[in-house]
mmCIF file of C-alpha atoms and ligand atoms in Angstrom:
data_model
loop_
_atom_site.group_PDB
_atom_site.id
_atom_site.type_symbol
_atom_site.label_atom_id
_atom_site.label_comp_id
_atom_site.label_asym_id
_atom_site.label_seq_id
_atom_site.Cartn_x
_atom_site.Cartn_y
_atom_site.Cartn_z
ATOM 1 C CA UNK A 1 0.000 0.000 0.000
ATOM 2 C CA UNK A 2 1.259 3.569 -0.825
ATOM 3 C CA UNK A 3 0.156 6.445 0.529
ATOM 4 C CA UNK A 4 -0.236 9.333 -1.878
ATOM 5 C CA UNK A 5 1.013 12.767 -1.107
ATOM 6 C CA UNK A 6 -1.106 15.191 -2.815
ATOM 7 C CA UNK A 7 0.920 17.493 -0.147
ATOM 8 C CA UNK A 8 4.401 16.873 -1.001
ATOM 9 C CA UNK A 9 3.039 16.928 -5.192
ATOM 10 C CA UNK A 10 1.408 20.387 -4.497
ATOM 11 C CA UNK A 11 4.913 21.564 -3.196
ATOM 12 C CA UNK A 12 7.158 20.645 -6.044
ATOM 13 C CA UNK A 13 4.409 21.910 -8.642
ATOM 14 C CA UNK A 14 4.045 25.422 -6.844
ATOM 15 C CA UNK A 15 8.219 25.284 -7.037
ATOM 16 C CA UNK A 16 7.951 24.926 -10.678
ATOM 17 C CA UNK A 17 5.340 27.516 -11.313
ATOM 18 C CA UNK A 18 7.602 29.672 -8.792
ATOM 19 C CA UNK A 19 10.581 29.317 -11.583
ATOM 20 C CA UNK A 20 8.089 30.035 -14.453
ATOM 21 C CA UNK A 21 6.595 32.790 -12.770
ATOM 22 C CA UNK A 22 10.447 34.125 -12.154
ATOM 23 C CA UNK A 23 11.193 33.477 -15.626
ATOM 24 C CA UNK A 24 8.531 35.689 -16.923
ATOM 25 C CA UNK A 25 9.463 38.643 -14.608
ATOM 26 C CA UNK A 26 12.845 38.254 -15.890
ATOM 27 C CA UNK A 27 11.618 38.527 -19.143
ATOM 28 C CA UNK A 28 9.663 41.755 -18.116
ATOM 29 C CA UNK A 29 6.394 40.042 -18.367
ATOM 30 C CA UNK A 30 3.942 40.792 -15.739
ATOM 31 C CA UNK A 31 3.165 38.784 -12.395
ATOM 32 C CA UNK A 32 0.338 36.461 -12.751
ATOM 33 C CA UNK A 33 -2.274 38.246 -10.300
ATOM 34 C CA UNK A 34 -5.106 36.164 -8.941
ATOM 35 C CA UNK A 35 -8.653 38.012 -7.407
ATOM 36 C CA UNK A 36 -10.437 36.276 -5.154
ATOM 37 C CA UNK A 37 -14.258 37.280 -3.674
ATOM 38 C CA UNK A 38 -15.161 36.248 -0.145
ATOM 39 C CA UNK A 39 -18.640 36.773 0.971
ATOM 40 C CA UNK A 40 -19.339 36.558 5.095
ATOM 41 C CA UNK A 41 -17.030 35.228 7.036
ATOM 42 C CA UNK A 42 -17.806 30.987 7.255
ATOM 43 C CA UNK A 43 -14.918 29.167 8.621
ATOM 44 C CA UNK A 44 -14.414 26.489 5.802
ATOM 45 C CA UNK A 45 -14.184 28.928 2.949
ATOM 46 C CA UNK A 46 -12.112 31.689 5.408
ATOM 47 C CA UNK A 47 -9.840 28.718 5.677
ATOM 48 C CA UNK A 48 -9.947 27.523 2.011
ATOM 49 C CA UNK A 49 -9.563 31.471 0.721
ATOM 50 C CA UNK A 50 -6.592 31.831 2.915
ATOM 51 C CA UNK A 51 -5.005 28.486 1.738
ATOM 52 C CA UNK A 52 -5.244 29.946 -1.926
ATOM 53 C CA UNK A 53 -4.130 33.679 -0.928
ATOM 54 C CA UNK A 54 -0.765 31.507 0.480
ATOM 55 C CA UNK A 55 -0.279 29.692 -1.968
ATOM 56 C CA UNK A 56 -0.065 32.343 -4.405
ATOM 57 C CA UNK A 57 2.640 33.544 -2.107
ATOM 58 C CA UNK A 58 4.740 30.701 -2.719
ATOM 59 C CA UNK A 59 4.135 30.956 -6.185
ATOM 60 C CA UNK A 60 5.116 34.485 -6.716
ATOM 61 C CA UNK A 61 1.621 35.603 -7.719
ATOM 62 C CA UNK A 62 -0.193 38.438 -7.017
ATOM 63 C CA UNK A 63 -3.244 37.992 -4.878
ATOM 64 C CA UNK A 64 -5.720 40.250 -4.215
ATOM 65 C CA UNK A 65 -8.829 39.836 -1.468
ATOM 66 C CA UNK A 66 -12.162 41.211 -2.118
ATOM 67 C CA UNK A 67 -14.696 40.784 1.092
ATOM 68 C CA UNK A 68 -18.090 41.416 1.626
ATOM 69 C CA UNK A 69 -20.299 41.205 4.645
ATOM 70 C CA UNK A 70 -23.417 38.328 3.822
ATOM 71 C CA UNK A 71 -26.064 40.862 3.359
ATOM 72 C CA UNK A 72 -24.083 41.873 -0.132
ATOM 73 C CA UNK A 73 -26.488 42.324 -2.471
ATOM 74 C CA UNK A 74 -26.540 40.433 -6.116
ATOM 75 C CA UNK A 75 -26.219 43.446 -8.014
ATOM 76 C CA UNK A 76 -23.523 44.483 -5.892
ATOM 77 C CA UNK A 77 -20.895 41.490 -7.066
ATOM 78 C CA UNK A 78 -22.382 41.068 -10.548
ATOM 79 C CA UNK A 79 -21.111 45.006 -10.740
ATOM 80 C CA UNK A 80 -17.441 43.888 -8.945
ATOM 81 C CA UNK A 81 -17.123 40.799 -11.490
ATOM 82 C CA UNK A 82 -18.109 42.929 -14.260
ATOM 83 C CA UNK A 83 -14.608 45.581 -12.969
ATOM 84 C CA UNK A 84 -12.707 42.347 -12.592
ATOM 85 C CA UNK A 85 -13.738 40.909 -15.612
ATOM 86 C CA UNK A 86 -12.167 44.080 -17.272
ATOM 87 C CA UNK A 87 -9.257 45.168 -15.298
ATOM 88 C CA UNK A 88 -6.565 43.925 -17.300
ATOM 89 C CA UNK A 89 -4.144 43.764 -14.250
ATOM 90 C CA UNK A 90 -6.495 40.776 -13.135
ATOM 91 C CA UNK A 91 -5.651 37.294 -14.892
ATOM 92 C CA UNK A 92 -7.972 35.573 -13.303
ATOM 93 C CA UNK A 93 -10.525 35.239 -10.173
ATOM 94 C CA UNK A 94 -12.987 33.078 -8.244
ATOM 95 C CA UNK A 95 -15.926 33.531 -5.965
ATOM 96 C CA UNK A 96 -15.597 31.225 -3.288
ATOM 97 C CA UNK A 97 -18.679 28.951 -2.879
ATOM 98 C CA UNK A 98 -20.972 28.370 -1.305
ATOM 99 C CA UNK A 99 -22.427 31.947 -1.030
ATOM 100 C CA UNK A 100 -25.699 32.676 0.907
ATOM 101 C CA UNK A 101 -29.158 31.775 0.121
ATOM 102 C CA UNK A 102 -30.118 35.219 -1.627
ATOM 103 C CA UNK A 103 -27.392 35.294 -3.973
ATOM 104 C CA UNK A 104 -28.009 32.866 -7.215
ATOM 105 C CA UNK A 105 -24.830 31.206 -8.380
ATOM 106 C CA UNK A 106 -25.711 30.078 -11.427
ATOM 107 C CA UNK A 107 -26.001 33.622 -12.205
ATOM 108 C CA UNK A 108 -22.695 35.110 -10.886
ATOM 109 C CA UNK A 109 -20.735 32.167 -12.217
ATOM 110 C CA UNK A 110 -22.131 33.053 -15.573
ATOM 111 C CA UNK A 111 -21.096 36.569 -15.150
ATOM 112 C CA UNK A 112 -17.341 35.881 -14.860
ATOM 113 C CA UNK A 113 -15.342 35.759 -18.289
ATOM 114 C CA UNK A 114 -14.763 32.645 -18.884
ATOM 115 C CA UNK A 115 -11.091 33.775 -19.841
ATOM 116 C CA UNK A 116 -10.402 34.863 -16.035
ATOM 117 C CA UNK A 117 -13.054 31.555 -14.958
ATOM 118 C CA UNK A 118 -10.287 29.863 -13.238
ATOM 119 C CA UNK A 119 -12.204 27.878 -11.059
ATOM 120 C CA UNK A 120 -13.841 26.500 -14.349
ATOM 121 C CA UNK A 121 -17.204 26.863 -13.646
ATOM 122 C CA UNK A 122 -18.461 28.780 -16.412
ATOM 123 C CA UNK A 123 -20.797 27.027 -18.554
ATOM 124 C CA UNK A 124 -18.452 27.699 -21.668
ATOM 125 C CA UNK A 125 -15.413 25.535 -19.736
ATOM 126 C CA UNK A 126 -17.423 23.176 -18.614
ATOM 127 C CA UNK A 127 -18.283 22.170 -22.143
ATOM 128 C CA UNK A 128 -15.443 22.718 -23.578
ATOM 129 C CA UNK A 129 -13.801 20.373 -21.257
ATOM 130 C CA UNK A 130 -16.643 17.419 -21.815
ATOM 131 C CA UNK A 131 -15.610 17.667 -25.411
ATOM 132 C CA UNK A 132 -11.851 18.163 -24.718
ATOM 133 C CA UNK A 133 -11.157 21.526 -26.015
ATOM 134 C CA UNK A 134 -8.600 23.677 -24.413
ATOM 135 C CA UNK A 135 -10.228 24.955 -21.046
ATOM 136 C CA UNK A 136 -10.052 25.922 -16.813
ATOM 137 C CA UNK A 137 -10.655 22.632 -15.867
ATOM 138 C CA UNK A 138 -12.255 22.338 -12.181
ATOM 139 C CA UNK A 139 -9.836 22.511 -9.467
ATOM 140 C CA UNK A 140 -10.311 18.876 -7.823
ATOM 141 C CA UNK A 141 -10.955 17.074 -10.903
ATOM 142 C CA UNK A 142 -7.865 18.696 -12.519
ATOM 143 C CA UNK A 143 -5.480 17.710 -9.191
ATOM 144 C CA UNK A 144 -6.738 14.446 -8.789
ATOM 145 C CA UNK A 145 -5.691 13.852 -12.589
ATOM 146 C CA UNK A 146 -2.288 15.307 -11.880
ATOM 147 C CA UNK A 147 -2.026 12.785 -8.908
ATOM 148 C CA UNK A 148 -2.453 9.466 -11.368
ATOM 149 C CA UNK A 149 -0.279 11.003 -13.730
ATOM 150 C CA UNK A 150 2.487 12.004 -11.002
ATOM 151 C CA UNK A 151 2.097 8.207 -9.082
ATOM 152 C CA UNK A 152 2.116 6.620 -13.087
ATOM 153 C CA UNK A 153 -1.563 4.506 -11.985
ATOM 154 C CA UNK A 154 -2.748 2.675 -14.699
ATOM 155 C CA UNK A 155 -6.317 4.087 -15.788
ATOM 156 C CA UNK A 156 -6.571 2.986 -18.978
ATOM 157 C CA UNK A 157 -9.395 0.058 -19.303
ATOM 158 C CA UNK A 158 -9.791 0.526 -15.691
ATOM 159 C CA UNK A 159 -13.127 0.023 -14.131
ATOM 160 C CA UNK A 160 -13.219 3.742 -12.293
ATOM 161 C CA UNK A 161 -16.000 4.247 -9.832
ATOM 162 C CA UNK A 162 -17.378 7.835 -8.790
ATOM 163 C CA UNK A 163 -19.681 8.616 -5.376
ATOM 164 C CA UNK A 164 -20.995 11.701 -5.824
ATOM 165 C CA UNK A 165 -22.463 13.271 -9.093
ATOM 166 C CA UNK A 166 -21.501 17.620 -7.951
ATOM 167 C CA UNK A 167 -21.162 19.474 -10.600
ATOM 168 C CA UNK A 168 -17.659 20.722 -9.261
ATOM 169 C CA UNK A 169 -16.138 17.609 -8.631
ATOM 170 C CA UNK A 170 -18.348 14.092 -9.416
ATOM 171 C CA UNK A 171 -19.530 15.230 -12.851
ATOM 172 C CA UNK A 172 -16.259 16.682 -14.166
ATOM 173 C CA UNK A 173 -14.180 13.883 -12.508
ATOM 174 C CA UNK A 174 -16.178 10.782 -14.906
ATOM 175 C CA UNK A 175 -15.762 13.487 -18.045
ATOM 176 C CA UNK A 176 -12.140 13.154 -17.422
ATOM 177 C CA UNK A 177 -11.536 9.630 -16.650
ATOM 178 C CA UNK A 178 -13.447 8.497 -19.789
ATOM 179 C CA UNK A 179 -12.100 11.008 -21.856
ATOM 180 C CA UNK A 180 -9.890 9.513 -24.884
ATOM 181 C CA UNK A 181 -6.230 10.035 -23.906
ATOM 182 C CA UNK A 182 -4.155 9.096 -20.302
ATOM 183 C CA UNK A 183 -4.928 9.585 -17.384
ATOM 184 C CA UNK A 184 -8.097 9.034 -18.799
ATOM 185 C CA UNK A 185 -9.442 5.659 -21.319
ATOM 186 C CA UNK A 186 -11.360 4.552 -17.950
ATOM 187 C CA UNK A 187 -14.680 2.802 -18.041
ATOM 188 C CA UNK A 188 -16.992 4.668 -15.676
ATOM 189 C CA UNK A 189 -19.511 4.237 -13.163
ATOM 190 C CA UNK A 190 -21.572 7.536 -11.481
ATOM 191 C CA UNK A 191 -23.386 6.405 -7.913
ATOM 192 C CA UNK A 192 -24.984 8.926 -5.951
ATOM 193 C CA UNK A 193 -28.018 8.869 -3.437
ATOM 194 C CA UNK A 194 -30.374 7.186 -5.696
ATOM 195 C CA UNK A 195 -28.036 4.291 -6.627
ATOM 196 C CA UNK A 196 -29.179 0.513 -6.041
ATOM 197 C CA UNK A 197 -26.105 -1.687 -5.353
ATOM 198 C CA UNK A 198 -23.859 0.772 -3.810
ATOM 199 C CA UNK A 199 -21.318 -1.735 -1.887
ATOM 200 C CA UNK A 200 -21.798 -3.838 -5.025
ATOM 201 C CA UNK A 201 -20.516 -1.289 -7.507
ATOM 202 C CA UNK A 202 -17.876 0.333 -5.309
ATOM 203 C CA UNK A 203 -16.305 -3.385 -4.944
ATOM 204 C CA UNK A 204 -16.324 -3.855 -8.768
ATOM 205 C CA UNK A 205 -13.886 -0.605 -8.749
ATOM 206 C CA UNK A 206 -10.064 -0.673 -9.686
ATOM 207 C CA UNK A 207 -10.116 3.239 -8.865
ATOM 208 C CA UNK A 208 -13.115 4.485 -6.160
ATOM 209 C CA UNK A 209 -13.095 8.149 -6.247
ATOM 210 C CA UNK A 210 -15.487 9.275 -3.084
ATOM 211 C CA UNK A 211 -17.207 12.510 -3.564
ATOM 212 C CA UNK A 212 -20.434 12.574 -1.598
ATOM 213 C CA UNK A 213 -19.125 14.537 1.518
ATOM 214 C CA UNK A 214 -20.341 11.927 3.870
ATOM 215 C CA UNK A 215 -17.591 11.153 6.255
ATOM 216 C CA UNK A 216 -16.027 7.904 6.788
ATOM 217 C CA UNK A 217 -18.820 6.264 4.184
ATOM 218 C CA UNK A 218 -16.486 3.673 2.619
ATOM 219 C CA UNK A 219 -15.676 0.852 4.262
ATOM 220 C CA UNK A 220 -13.584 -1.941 4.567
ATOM 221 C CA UNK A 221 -15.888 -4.525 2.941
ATOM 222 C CA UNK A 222 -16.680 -1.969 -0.236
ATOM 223 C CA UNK A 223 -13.778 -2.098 -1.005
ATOM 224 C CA UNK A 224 -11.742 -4.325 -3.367
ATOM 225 C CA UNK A 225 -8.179 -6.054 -2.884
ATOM 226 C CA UNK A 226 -5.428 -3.764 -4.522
ATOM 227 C CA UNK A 227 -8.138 -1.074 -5.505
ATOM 228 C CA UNK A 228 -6.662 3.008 -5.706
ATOM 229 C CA UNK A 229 -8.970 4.822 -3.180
ATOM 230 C CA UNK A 230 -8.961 9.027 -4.016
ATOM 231 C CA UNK A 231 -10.485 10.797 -0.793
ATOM 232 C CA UNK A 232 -12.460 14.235 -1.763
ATOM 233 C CA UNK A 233 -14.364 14.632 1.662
ATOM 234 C CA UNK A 234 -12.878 17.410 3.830
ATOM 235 C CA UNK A 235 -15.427 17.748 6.123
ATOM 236 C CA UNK A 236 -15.168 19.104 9.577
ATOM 237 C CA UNK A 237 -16.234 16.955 12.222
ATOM 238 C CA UNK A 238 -16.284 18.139 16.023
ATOM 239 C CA UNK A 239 -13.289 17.054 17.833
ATOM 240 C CA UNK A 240 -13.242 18.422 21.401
ATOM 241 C CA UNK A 241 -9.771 17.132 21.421
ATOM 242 C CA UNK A 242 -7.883 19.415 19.142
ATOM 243 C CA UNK A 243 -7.559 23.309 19.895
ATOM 244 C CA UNK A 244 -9.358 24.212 16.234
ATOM 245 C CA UNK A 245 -12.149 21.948 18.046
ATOM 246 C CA UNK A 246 -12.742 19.863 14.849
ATOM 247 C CA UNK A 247 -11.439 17.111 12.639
ATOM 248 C CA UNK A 248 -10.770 17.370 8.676
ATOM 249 C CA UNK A 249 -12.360 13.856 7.702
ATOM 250 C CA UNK A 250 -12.882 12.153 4.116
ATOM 251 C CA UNK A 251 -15.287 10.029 2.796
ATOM 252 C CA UNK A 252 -13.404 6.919 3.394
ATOM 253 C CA UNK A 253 -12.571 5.244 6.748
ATOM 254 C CA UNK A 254 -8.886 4.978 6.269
ATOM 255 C CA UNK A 255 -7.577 2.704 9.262
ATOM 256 C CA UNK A 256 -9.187 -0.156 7.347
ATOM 257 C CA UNK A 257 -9.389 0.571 4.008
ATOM 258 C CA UNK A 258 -5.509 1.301 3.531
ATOM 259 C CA UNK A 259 -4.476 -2.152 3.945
ATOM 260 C CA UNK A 260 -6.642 -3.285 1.059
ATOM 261 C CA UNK A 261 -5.719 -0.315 -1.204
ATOM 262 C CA UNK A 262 -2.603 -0.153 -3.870
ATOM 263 C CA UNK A 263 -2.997 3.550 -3.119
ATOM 264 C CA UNK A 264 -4.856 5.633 -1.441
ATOM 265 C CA UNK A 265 -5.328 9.396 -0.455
ATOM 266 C CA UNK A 266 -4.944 10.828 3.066
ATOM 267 C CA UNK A 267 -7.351 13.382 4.383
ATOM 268 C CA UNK A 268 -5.875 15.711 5.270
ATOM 269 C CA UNK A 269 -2.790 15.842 2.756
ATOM 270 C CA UNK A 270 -4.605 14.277 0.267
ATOM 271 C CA UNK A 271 -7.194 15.804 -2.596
ATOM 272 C CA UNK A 272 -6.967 18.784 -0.503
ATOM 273 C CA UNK A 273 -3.651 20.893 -1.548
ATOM 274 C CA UNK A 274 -3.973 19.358 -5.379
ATOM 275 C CA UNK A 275 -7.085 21.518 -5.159
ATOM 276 C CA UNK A 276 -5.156 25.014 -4.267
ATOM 277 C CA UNK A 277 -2.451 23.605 -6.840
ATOM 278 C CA UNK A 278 -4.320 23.376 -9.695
ATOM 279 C CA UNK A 279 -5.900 26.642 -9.153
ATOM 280 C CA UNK A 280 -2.496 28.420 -9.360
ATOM 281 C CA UNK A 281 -1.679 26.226 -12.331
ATOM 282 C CA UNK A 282 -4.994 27.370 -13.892
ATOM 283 C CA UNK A 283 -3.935 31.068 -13.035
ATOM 284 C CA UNK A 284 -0.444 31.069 -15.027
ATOM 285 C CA UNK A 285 -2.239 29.363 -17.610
ATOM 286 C CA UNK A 286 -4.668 32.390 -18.080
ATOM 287 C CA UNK A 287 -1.646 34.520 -17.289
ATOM 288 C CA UNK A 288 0.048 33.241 -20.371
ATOM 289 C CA UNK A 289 -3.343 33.205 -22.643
ATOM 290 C CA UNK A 290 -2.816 29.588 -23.366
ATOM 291 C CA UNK A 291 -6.473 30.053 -24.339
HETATM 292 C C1 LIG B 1 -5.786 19.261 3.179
HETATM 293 C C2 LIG B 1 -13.946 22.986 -0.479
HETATM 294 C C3 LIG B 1 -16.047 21.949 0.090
HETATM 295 C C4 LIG B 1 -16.735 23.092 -0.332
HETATM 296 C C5 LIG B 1 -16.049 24.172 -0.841
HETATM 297 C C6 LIG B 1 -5.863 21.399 1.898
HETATM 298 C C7 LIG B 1 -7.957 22.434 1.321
HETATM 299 C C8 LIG B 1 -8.627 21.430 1.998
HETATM 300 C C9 LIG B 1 -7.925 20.405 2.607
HETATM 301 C C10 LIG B 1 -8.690 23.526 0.626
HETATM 302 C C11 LIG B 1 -12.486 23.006 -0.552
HETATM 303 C C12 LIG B 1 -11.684 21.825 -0.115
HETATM 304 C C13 LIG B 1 -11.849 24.169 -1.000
HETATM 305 C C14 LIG B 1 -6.549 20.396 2.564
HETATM 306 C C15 LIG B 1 -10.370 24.315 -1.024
HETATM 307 C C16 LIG B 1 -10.235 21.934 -0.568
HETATM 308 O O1 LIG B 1 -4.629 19.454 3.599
HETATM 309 O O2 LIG B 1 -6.305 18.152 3.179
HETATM 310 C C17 LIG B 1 -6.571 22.422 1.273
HETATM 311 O O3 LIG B 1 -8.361 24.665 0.848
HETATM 312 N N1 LIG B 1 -9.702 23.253 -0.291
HETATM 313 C C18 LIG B 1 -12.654 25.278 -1.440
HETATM 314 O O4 LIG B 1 -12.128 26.305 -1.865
HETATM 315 O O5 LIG B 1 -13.985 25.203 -1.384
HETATM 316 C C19 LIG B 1 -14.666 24.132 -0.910
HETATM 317 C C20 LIG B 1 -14.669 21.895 0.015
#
């Protein structure tokens, strides 16, 4: 069994973005400058915006913070997207989700050009990517792929199994493992709350990607002898134990699935810093027009 460091990965990619982004100043090309828009102040995405504000850091990126209280009103950010979408100093930006109840998504990730969509949400990069055009690919999706690739796992032919059909991470994730190329070439199974079977499917799996946000779901027994387990959850379970009072825990019960696994994720360490990765790789990329 071999544990797979999304952690250490994340490191050496930001390192080589740090080069390319030191290269391009040499040349006198700008800094790639991400925008981010934070709405209320909810612990998960204070963490999560602060994770990417870092990691832009280390990359030698700019990074710029835009907050707003909760009561912000929908005109309010479709008016600061429209700025960002033409402030040519900005390369690219993201709303972090979720935002609250009055605000509708759909409509402000529509709003963002999908040049500067980063976080590939738009509607126009989410097709393109289902038909493999050049595109922001979403975050998780996009790290998780770097992660096979890194590790050199087999997908091709592989019976890949997905729990959890979000549109940021479930959908996109069996687009790219059955898309025609490697990582990729997979045969591909969507369960999700409606599925019959469950245990059933999940033990047919070579690769079991959980998604559904439900933590410690998978099991020992769904799980088959030398199968590649990917972790998504990160959610935060009460821990009276540690000082942040909570626990970062995936979707799979580790302790007893590792021993069956070939590989397997970690939460945390895991899914979770490919994420923040593959946002600054998106952000060079838009930096560079590469499309
Ligand atoms: C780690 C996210 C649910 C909803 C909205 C490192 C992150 C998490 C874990 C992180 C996530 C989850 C992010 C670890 C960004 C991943 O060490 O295991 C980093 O910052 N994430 C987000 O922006 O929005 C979310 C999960």
């Amino acid at each position: 069994m071999q544990i797979i460091d999304g952690k250490a990965i994340a490191e050496q990619i930001k390192q080589e973005i740090a080069a390319e982004v030191s290269e391009r100043v040499a040349r006198g090309e700008k800094r790639p400058h991400l925008a981010a828009i934070l709405v209320g102040h909810d612990g998960g995405s204070e963490t999560y915006v602060a994770n990417k504000v870092k990691a832009c850091e280390v990359c030698g990126f700019k990074s710029t913070l835009i907050r707003y209280e909760s009561d912000v009103t929908e005109e309010e950010l479709l008016k600061r997207i429209k700025e960002l979408n033409e402030d040519s100093d900005i390369d690219g930006f993201i709303v972090q989700l979720p935002l609250p109840k009055h605000i509708n998504e759909q409509r402000i990730t529509e709003a963002i050009d999908f040049r500067k969509d980063v976080d590939g949400f738009h509607p126009v990069n989410v097709g393109r990517m289902s038909i493999g055009l050049p595109c922001f690919i979403s975050a998780t999706p996009n790290g998780i792929m770097e992660l096979l690739k890194r590790y050199n796992i087999e997908t091709s032919g592989k019976k890949c199994v997905i729990l959890g059909r979000s549109n940021i991470v479930g959908k996109p994730m069996a687009s790219l493992m059955m898309q025609k190329r490697v990582p990729g070439d997979a045969t591909v199974t969507v369960c999700h709350s409606h599925s019959k079977n469950l245990k059933e499917e999940c033990l047919e799996a070579d690769i079991l990607i959980a998604a559904m946000g439900q933590p410690n779901f998978v099991k020992a027994d769904m799980v088959k002898e030398g199968a590649v387990v990917i972790d998504v959850g990160t959610t935060r379970v009460p821990d009276a134990t540690r000082k942040s009072g909570f626990k970062l825990t995936g979707d799979v019960k580790f302790d007893e699935v590792a021993p069956k696994c070939s590989f397997i994720t970690p939460v945390p360490g895991g899914v979770g810093p490919m994420t923040i990765c593959s946002l600054m790789m998106n952000t060079l990329k838009a930096a560079n027009h590469e499309f």
